[in-house]
CSV table of C-alpha atoms in Angstrom, one decimal:
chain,number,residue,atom,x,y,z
A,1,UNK,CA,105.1,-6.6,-37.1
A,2,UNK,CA,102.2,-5.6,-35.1
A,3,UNK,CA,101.8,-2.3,-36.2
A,4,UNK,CA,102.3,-3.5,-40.3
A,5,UNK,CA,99.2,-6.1,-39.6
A,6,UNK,CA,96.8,-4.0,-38.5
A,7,UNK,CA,98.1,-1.5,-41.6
A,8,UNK,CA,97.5,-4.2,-44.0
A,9,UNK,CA,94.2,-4.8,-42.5
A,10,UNK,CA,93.2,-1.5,-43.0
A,11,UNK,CA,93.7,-1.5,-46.4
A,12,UNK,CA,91.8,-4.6,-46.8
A,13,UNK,CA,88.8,-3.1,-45.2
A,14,UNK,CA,89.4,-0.2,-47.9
A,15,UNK,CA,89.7,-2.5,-50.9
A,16,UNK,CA,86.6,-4.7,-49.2
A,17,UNK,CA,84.1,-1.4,-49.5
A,18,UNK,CA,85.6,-0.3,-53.0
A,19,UNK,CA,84.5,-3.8,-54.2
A,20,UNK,CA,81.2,-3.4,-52.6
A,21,UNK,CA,80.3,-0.2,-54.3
A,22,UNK,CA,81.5,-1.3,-57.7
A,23,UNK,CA,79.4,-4.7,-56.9
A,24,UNK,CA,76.2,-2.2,-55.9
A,25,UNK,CA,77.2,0.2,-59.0
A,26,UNK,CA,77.2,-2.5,-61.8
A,27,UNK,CA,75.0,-5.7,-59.9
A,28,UNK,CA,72.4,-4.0,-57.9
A,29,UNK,CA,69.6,-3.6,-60.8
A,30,UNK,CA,71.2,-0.3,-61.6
A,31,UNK,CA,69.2,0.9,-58.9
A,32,UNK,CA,70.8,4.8,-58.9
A,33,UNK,CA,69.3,5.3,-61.8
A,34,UNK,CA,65.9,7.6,-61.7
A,35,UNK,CA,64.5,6.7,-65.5
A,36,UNK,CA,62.4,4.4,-64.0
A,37,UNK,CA,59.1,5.9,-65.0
A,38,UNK,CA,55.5,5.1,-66.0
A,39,UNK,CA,55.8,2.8,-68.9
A,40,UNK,CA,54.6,2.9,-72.1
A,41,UNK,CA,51.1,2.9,-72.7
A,42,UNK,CA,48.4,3.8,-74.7
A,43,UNK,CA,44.5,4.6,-74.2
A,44,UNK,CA,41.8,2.2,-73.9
A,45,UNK,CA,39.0,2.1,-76.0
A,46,UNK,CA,37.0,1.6,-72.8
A,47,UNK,CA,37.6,2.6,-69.3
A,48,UNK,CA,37.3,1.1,-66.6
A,49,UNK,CA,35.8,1.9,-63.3
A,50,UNK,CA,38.2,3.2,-60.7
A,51,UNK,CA,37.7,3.5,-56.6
A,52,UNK,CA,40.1,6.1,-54.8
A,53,UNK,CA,40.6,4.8,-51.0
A,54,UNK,CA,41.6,7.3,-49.1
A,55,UNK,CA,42.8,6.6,-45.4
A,56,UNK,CA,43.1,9.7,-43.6
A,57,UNK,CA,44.1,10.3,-40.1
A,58,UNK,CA,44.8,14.0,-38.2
A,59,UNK,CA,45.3,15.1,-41.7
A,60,UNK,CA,43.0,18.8,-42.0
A,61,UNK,CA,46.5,20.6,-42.2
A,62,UNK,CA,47.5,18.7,-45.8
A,63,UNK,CA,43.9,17.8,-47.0
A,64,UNK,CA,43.6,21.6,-48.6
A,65,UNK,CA,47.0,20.7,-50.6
A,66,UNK,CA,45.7,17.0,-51.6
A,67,UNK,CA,41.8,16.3,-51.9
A,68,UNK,CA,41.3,19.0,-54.7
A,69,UNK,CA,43.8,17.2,-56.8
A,70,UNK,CA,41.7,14.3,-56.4
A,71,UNK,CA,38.0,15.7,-56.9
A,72,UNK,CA,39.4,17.3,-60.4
A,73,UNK,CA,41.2,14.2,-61.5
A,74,UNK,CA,40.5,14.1,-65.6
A,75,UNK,CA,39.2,10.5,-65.7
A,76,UNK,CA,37.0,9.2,-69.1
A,77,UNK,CA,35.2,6.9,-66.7
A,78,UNK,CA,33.8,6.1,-63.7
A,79,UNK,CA,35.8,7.2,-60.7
A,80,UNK,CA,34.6,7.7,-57.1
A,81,UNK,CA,36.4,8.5,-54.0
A,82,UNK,CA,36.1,7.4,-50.8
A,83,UNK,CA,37.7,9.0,-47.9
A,84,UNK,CA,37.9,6.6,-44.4
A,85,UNK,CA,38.6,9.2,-41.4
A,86,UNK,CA,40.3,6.9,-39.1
A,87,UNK,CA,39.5,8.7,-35.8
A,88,UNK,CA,40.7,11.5,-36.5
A,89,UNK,CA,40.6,14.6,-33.6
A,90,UNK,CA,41.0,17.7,-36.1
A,91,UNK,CA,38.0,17.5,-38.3
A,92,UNK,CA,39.6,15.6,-40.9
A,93,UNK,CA,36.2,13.9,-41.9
A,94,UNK,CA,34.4,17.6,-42.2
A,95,UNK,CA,36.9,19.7,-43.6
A,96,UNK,CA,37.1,16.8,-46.7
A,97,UNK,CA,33.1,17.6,-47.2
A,98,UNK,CA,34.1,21.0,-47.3
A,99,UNK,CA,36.6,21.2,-49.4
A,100,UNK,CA,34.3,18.4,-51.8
A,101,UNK,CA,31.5,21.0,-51.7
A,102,UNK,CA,33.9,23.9,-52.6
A,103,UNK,CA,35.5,22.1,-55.3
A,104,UNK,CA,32.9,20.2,-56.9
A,105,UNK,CA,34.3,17.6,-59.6
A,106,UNK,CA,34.5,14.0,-58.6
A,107,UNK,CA,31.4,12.1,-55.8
A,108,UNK,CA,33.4,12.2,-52.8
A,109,UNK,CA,31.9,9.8,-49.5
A,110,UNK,CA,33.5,10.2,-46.3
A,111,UNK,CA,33.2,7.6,-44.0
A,112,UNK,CA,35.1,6.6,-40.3
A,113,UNK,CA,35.7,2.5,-39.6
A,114,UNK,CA,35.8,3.3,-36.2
A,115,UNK,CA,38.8,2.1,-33.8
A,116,UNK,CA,40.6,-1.1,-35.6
A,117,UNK,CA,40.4,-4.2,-33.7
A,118,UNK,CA,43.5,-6.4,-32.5
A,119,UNK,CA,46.1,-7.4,-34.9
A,120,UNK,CA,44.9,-4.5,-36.9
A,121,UNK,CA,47.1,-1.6,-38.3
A,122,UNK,CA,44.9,1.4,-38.0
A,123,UNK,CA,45.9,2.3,-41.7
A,124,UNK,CA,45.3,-1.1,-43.1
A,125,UNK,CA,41.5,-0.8,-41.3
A,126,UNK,CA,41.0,2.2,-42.5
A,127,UNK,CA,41.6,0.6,-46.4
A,128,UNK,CA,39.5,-2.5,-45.7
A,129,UNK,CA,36.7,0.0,-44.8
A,130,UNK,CA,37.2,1.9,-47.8
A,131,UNK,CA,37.5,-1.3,-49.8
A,132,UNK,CA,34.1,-2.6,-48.4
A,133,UNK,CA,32.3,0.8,-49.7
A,134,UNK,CA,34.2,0.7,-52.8
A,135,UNK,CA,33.0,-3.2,-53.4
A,136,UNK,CA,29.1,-2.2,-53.9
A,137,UNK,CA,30.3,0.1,-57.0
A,138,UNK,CA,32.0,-2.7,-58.8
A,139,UNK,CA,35.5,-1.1,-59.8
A,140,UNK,CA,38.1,-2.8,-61.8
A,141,UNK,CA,40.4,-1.1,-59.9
A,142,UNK,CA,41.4,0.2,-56.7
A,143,UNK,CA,43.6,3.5,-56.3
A,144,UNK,CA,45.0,3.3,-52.6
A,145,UNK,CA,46.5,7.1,-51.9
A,146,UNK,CA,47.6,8.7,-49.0
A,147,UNK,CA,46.0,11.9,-47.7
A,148,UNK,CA,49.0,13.9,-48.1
A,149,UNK,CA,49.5,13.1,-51.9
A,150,UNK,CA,48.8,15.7,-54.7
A,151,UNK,CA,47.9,14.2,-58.4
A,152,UNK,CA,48.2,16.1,-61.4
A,153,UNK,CA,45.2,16.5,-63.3
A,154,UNK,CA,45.7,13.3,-65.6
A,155,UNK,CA,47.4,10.7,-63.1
A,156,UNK,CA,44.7,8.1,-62.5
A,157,UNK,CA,44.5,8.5,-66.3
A,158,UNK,CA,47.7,7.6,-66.8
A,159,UNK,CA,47.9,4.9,-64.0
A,160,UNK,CA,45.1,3.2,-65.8
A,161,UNK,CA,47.0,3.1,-69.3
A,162,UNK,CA,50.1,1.5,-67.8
A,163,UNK,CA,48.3,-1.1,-66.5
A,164,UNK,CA,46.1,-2.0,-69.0
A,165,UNK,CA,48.5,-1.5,-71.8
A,166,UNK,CA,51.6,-3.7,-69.4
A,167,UNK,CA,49.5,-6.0,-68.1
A,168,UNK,CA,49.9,-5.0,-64.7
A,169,UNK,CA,48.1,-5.7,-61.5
A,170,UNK,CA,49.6,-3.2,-59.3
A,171,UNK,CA,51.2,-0.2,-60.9
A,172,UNK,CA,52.9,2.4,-58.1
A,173,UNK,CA,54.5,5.2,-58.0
A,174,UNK,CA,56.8,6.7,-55.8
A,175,UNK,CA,55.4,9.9,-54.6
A,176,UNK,CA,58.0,12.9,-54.9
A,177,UNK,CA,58.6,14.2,-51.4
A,178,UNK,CA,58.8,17.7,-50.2
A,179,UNK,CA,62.5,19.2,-49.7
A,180,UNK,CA,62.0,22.8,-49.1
A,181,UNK,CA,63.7,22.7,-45.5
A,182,UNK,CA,67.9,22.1,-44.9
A,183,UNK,CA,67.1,18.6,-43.0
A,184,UNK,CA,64.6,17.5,-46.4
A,185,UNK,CA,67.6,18.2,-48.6
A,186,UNK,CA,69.7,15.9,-46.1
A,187,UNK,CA,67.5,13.1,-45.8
A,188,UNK,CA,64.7,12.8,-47.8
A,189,UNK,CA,66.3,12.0,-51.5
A,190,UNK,CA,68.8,9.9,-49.8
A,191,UNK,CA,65.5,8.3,-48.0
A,192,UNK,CA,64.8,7.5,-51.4
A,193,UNK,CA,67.7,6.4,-52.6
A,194,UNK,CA,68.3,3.7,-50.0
A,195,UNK,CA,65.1,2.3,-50.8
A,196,UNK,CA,65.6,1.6,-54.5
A,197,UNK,CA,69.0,-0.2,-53.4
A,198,UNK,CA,66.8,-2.2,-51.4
A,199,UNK,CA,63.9,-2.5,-53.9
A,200,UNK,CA,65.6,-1.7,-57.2
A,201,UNK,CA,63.0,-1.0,-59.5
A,202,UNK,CA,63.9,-2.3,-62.4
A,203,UNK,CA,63.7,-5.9,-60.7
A,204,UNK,CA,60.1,-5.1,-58.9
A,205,UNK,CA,58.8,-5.2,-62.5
A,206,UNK,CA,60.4,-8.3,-64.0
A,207,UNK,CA,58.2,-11.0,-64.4
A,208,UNK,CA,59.9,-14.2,-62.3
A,209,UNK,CA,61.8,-12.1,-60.0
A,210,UNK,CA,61.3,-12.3,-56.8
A,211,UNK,CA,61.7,-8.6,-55.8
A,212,UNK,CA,58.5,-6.8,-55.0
A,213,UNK,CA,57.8,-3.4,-53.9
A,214,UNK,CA,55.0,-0.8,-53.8
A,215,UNK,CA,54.6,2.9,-52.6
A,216,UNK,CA,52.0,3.4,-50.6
A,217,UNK,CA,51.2,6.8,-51.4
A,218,UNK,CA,50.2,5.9,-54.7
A,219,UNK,CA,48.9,2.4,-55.9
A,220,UNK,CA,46.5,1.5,-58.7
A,221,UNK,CA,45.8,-2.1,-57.8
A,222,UNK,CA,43.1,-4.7,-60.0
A,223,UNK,CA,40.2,-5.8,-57.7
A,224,UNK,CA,40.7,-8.8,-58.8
A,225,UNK,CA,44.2,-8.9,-58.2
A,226,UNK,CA,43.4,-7.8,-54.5
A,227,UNK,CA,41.1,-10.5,-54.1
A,228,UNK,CA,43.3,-13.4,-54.9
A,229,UNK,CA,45.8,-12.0,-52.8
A,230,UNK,CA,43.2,-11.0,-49.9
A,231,UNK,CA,44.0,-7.8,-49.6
A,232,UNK,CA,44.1,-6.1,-46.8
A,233,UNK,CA,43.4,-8.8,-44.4
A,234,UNK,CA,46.3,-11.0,-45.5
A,235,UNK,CA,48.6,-8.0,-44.3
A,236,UNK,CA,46.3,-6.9,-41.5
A,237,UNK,CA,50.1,-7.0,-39.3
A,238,UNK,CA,51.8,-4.4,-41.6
A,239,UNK,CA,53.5,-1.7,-40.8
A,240,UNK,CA,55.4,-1.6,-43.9
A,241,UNK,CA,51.9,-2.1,-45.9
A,242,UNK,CA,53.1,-0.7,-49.2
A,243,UNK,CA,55.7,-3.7,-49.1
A,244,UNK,CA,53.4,-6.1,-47.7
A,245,UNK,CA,50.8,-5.3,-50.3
A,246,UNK,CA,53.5,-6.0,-53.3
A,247,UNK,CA,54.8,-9.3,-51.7
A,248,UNK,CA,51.4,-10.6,-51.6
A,249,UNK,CA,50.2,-9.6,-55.1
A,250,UNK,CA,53.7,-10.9,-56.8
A,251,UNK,CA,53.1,-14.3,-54.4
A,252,UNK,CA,49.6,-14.6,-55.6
A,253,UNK,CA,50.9,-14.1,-59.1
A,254,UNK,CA,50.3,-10.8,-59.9
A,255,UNK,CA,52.6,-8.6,-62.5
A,256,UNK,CA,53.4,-5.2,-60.3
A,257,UNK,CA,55.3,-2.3,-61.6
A,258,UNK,CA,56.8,0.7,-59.2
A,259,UNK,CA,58.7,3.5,-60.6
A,260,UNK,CA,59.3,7.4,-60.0
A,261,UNK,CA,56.7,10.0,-60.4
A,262,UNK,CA,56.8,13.1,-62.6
A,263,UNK,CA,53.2,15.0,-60.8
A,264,UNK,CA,52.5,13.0,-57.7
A,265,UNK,CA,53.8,14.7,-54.8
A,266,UNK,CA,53.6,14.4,-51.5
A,267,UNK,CA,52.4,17.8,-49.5
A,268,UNK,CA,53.5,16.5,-46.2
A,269,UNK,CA,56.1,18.7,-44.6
A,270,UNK,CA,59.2,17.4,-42.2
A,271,UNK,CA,60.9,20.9,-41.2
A,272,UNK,CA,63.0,19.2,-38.1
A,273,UNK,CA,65.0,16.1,-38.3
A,274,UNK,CA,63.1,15.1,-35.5
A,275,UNK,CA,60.0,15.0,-37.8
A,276,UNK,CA,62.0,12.9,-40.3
A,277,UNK,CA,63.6,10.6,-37.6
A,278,UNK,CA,60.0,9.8,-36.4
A,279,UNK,CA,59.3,9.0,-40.4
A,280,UNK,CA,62.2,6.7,-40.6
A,281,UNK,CA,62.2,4.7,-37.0
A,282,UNK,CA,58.5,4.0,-36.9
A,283,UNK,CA,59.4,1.1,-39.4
A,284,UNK,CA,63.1,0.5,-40.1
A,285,UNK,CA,62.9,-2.2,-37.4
A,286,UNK,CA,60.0,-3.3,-38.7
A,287,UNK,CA,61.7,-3.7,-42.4
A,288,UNK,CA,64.5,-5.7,-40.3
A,289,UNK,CA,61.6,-8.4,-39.5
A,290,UNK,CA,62.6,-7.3,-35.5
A,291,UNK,CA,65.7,-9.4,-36.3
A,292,UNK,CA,69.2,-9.1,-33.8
A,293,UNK,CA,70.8,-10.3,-36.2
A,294,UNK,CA,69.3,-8.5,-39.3
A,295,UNK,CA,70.2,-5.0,-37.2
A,296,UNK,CA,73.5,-6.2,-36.7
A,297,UNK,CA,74.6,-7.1,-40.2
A,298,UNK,CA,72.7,-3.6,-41.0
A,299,UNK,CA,74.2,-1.7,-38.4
A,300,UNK,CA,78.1,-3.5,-39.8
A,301,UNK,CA,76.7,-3.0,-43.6
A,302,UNK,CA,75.8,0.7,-43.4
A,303,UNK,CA,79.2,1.0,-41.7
A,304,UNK,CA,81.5,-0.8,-44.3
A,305,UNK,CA,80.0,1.0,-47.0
A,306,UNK,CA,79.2,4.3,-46.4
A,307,UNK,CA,81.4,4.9,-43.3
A,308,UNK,CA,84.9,3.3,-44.3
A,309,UNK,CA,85.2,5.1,-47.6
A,310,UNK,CA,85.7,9.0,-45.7
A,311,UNK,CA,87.1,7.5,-42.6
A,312,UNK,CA,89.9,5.5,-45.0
A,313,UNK,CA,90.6,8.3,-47.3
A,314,UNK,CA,91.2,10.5,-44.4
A,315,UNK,CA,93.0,8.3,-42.3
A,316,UNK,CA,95.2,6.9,-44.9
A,317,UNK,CA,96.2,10.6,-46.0
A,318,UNK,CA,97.0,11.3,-42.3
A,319,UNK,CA,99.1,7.9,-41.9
A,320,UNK,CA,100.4,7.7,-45.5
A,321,UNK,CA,99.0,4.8,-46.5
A,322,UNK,CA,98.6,5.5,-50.2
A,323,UNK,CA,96.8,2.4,-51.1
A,324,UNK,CA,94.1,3.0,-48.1
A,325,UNK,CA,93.8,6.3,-49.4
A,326,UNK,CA,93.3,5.4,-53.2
A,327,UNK,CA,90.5,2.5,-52.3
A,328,UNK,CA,88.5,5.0,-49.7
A,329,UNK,CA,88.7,7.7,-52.3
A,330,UNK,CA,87.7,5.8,-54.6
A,331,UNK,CA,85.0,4.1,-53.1
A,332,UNK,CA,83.5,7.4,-52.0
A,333,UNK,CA,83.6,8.7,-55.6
A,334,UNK,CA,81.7,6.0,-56.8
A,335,UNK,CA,79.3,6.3,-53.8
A,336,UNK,CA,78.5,10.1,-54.2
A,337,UNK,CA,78.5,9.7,-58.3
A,338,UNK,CA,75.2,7.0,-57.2
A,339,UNK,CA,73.8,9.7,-55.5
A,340,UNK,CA,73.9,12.5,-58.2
A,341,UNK,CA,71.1,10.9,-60.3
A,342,UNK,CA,68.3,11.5,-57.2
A,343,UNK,CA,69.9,14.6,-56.6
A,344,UNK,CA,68.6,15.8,-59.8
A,345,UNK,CA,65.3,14.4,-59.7
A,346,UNK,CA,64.8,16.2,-56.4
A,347,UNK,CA,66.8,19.2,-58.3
A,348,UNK,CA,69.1,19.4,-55.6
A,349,UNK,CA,72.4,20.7,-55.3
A,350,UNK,CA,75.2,18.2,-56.5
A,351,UNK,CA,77.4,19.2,-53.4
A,352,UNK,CA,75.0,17.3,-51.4
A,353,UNK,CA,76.4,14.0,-52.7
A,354,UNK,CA,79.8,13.3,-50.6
A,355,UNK,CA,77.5,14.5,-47.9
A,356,UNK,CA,75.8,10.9,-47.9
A,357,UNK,CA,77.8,8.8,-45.3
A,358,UNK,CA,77.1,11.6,-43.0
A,359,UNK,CA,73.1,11.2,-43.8
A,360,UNK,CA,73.8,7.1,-43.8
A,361,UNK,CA,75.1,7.8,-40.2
A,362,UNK,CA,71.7,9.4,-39.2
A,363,UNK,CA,70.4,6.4,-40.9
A,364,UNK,CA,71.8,3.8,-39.2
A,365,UNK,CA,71.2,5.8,-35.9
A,366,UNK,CA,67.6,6.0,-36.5
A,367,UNK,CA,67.4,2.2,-36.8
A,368,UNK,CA,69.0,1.2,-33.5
A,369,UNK,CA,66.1,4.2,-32.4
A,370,UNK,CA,63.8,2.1,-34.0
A,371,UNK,CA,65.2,-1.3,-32.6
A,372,UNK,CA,65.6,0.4,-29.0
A,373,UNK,CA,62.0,1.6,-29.1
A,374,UNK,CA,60.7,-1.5,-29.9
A,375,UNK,CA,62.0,-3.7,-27.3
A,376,UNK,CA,61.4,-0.8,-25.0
A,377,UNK,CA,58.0,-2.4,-25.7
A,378,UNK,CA,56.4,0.8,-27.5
A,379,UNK,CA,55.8,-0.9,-30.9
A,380,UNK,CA,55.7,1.4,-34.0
A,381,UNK,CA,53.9,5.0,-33.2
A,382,UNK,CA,52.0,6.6,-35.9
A,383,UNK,CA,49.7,9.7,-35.6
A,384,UNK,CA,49.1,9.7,-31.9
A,385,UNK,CA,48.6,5.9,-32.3
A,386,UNK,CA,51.2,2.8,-31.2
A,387,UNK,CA,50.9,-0.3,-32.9
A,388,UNK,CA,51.5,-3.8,-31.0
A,389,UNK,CA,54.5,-5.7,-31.2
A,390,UNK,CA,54.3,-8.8,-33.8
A,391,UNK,CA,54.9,-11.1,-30.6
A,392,UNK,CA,52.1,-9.2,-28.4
A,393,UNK,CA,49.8,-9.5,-31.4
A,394,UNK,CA,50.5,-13.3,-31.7
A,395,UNK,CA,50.0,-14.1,-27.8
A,396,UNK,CA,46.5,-12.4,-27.9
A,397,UNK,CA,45.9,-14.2,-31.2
């Protein structure tokens, strides 16, 4: 009787995670899908003025990859970019002159906030810095980019022709990441892929919906917009800025937009999985709000639907439980067909997909990391710099 129970539990479990991946395959804002791109736009008959904030830390081994993609941006207006070297020790701050005097192309002012104060992320000082330079020259808009992110030659171009033609305050893109090494192809599409089930795209941009994203390697935000919504200082706490910075636009009424990029890459490389587990744990308990109970249900989640599917497929071949069998297979199937869309856009191998649990047990690994580190009271580390626990900040506050 015993042993028939716990059978029929386990094929409940089986059917459970099948119904979850057809729920996340048909109700989930179709979030697998990867034809989430700029939207349609046309050309101004005037352009406006655009700022580039750069925030760059430790960052002379990328900059040679990056800046000159900036400085020959092909822009009809006025553009200027500033570049905020937030303490860096490799001569960040001179190698950007450098590379502006080889170059030539766009004004390029380099600047350094100096160390940010409490309750501060360094990043998020490092913008408001840039921000304040940027404010004398008047810009409609603000284009926040990370230091490790290559344009192509018409990307603030196009940026600026979404949103005026959309409407938009904040139009982002997701930066295409670098998979050259075995542990990129692993992690980084899948890295992406989580994220649009959490974020799914095709919500972010919905006006009345209360989903909001951004990528922070690439954000054309209205000043205006950033004023009603007091950016930086309103998410002066934020690790997860991109995030933050979407919330608070979409709360202050903005209209934001994030999609997929075609030519904005990132040139940062993560050869080891150790470099990519630092990437992932510096925020993913951060993303959990430093919630128990939020790393619980994610720790169970990740489990149900990504682990049971193998596990029950295998398990119920081995014990001849058809039905166990049939659900786990199934569920995995739908799981790994999910995957295949990012798989292309990275133009990666399709045998990678029923690899995924595997990658979504790293995953879930690198959040109790995360979780551990930060009641081990180290906060979130980034570049040689750790950031203060919310509750920290708070009692200095």
């Amino acid at each position: 009787m015993g042993q028939t129970a716990r059978v029929s539990a386990i094929v409940w479990i089986a059917a459970v995670t099948l119904a979850a991946w057809l729920w996340l395959l048909l109700c989930q804002g179709f979030f697998w899908r990867t034809d989430v791109r700029l939207p349609a736009r046309e050309e101004p008959r005037e352009w406006p003025s655009v700022c580039v904030v750069v925030p760059a830390r430790d960052e002379a081994a990328v900059l040679p990859a990056s800046l000159p993609s900036l400085l020959a941006q092909d822009y009809p207006g006025r553009v200027e970019i500033f570049l905020v070297d937030d303490g860096s020790s490799d001569g960040t701050g001179e190698l950007a002159r450098t590379l502006a005097r080889q170059w030539g192309g766009l004004p390029l002012t380099v600047d350094s906030p100096g160390e940010p104060p409490a309750g501060w992320t360094g990043k998020l000082w490092a913008v408001r810095h840039g921000i304040g330079l940027a404010r004398a020259r008047e810009p409609e808009y603000l284009l926040l980019t990370d230091a490790d992110i290559a344009h192509g030659p018409d990307s603030l171009r196009e940026l600026v022709a979404a949103a005026r033609t959309g409407g938009f305050d904040v139009v982002s893109q997701m930066a295409r990441l670098r998979v050259e090494s075995l542990w990129e192809r692993l992690v980084v599409p899948a890295f992406v892929y989580f994220f649009a089930q959490l974020y799914p795209f095709r919500r972010i941009g919905r006006r009345g919906a209360r989903t909001a994203a951004a990528a922070g390697g690439c954000v054309l935000l209205r000043t205006d917009a950033a004023e009603r919504a007091r950016i930086p200082d309103a998410i002066r706490h934020a690790v997860i800025d991109d995030v933050a910075l979407a919330r608070a636009v979409k709360g202050a009424g903005g209209h934001i937009w994030l999609g997929l990029a075609d030519r904005v890459d990132s040139v940062r490389p993560y050869p080891r999985l150790h470099d990519l587990w630092r990437m992932v744990s510096r925020s993913a308990y951060a993303q959990l709000r430093h919630s128990p109970l939020l790393l619980t249900g994610t720790v169970l989640g990740l489990a149900l639907v990504y682990l049971v599917p193998p596990l029950a497929l295998l398990g119920g071949l081995a014990a001849g439980s058809a039905a166990t069998a049939v659900f786990g297979g199934l569920a995995w199937l739908v799981m790994a067909g999910t995957y295949v869309p990012m798989l292309r856009y990275y133009r990666q191998p399709l045998w990678l997909a029923p690899l995924l649990p595997f990658t979504a047990f790293l995953y879930l690994l690198m959040t109790v990391d995360s979780a551990v580190q930060h009641y081990r009271g180290h906060g979130a580390a980034w570049k040689g710099r750790t950031y203060a626990r919310p509750d920290a900040v708070a009692d200095e506050g």
